[in-house]
Coordinates of C-alpha atoms in Angstrom, one line a residue:
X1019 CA 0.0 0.0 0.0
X1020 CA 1.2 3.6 -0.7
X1021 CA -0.1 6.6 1.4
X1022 CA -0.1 10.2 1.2
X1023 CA -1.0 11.6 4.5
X1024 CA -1.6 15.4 6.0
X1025 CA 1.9 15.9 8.5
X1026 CA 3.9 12.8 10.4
X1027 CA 2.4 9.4 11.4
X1028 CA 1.7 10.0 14.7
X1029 CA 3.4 6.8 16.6
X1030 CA 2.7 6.4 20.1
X1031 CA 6.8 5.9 20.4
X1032 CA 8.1 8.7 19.1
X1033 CA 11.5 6.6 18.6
X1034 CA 9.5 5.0 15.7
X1035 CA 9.2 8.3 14.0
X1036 CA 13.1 8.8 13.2
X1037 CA 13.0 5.2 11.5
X1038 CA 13.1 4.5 8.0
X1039 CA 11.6 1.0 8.4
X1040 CA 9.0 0.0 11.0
X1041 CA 8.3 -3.3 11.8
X1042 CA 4.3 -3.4 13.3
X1043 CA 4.1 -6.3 15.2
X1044 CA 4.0 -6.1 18.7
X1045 CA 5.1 -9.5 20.8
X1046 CA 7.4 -12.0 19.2
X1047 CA 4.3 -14.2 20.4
X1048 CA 2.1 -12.3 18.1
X1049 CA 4.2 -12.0 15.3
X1050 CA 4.8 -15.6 14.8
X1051 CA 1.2 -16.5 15.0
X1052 CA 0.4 -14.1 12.7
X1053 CA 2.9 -15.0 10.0
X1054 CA 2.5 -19.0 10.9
X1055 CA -1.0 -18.3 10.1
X1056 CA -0.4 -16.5 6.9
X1057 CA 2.2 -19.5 5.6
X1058 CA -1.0 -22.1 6.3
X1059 CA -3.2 -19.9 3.8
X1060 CA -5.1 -17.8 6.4
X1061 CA -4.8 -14.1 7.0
X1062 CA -4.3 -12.5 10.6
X1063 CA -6.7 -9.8 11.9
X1064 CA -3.2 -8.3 13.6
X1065 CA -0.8 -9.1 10.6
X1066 CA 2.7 -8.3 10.8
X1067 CA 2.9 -4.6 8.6
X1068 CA 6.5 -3.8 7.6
X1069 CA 5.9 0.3 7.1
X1070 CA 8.5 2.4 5.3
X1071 CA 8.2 6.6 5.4
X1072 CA 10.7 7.5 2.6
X1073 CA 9.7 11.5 2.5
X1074 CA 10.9 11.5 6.3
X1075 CA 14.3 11.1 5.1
X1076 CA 14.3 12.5 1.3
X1077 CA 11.7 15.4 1.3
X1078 CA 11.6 15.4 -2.6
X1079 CA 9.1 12.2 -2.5
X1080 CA 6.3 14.8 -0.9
X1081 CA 4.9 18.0 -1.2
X1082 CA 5.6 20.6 1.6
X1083 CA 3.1 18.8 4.8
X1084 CA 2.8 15.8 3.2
X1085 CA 4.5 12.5 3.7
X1086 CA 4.5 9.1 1.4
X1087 CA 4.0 5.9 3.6
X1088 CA 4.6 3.0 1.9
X1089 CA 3.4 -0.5 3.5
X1090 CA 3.1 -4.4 3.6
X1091 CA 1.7 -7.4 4.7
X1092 CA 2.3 -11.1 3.6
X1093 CA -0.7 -12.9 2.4
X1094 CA -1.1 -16.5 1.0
X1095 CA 1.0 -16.9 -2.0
X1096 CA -1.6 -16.1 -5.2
X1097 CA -4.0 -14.3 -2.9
X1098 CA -5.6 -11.5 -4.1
X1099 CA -7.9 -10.3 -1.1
X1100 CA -7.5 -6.7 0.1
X1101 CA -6.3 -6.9 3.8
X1102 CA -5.7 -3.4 3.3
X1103 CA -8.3 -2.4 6.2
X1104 CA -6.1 -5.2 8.0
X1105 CA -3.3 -3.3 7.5
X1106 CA -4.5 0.4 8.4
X1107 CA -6.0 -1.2 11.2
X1108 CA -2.8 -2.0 12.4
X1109 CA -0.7 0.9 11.6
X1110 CA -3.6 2.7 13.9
X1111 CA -2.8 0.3 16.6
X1112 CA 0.4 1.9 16.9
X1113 CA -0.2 5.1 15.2
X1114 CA -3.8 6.4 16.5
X1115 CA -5.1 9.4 14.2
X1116 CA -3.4 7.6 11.2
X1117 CA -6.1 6.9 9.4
X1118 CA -7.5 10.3 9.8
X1119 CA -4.2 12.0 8.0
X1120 CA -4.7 9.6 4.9
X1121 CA -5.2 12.1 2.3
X1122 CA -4.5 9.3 -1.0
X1123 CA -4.0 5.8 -1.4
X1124 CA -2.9 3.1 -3.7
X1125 CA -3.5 -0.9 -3.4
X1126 CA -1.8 -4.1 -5.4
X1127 CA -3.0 -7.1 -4.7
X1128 CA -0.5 -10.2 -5.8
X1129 CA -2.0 -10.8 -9.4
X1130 CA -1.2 -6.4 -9.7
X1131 CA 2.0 -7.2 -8.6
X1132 CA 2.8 -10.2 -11.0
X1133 CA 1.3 -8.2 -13.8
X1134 CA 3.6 -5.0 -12.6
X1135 CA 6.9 -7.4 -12.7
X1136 CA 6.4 -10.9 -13.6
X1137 CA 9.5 -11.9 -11.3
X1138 CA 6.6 -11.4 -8.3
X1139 CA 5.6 -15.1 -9.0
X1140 CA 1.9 -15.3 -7.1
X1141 CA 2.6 -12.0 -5.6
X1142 CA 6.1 -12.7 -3.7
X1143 CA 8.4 -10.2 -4.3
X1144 CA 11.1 -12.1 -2.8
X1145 CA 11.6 -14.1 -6.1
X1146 CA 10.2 -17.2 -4.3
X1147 CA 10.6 -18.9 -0.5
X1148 CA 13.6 -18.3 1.1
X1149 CA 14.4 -21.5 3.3
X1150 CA 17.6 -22.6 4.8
X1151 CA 18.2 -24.6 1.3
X1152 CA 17.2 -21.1 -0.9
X1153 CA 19.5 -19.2 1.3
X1154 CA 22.9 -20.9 -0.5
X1155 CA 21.3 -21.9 -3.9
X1156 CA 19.6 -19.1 -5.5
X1157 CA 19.5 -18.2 -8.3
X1158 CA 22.3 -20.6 -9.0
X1159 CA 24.4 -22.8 -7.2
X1160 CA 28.1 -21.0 -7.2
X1161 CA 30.3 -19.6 -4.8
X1162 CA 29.5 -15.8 -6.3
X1163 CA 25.9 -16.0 -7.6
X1164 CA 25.8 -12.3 -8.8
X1165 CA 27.7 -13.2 -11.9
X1166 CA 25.8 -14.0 -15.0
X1167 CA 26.8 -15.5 -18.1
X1168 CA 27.3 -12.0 -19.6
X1169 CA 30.6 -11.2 -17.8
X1170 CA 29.7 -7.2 -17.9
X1171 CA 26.0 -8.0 -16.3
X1172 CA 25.9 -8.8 -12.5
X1173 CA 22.7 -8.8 -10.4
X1174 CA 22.0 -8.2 -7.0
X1175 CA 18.3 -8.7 -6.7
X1176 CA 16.5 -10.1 -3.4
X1177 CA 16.2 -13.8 -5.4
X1178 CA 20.4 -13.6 -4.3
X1179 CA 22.0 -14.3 -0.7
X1180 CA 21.2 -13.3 1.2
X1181 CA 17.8 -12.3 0.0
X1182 CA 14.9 -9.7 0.8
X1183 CA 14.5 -8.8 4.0
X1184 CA 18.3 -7.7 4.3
X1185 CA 18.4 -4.3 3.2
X1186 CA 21.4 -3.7 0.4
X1187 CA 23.6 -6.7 1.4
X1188 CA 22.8 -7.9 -2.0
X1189 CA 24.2 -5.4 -3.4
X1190 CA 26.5 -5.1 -1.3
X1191 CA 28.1 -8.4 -2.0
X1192 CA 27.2 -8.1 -6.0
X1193 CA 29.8 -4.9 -6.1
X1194 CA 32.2 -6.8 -3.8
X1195 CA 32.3 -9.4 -6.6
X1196 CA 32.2 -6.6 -9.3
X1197 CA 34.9 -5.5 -7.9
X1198 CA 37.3 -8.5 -7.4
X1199 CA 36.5 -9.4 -10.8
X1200 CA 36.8 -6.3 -12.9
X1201 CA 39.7 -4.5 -10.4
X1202 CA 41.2 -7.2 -8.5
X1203 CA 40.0 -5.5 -4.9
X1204 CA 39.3 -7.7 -2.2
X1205 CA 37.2 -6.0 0.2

């Protein structure tokens, strides 16, 4: 989900105001249950929102007063629901008066986001379950996966170690490789 809303999200911690990335969860208790119950094809009245305010930090993405929100659940692989009360619901929980400083919104539901890139297989835009077994062997199974068989193309997408959910270490490791490869520097 993408937001516009009047002023800041009004957290009850203000801490949560000066991140980038909020995880809305609450217990580790809660979380699990939640996302246990999403991996079994069910969806969570309190599901676990991972909530991103980009203008907060680059005040180009907004108009003066404004701020972008961007947000996330996971749903059943394929789903295409809306859990997007779900997910404001939750944003309240933790931000009360949210939903009154929505000024504009915009929904994709998993078919959208296959449609919008066709590497979001049923909606994933993790490139596909990331297990123990995924975590070494995607895409390929090589020491340095972020070479392809072009030697001037390298990728560094979350479907390579060590995958979404770890902010720029893909890339991270893709230009290490880019690097030793091209300029011989070992980082």
């Amino acid at each position: 989900m993408d937001f516009i809303i009047d002023g800041e999200i009004p957290f009850l911690d203000e801490r949560c105001g000066d991140a980038a990335t909020v995880h809305l969860g609450n217990t580790y208790e809660e979380i699990a249950a939640a996302e246990s119950l999403t991996s079994k094809g069910g969806y969570p009245e309190k599901p676990f929102v991972m909530l991103a305010q980009q203008s907060k930090f680059d005040n180009s993405r907004a108009p003066a007063g404004k701020n972008t929100v961007w947000a996330y659940c996971h749903v059943p692989n394929g789903s295409i629901r809306d859990v997007s009360v779900a997910v404001e619901n939750q944003i309240e929980r933790f931000a009360p008066g949210f939903k009154e400083r929505i000024t504009a919104k915009s929904t994709m539901n998993t078919a959208q986001l296959e449609a919008y890139n066709p590497n979001y297989i049923g909606g994933d835009i993790n490139g596909g379950i990331i297990d123990i077994r995924q975590l070494f062997t995607r895409p390929t199974v090589q020491l340095r996966p972020y070479r392809t068989s072009n030697q001037q193309i390298y990728i560094c997408s979350s479907s390579t170690p060590p995958g979404g959910g770890v902010h720029g270490m893909c890339g991270y490791h893709a230009a290490k490789t880019v690097l030793k490869d091209r300029f011989n520097i070992l980082l």
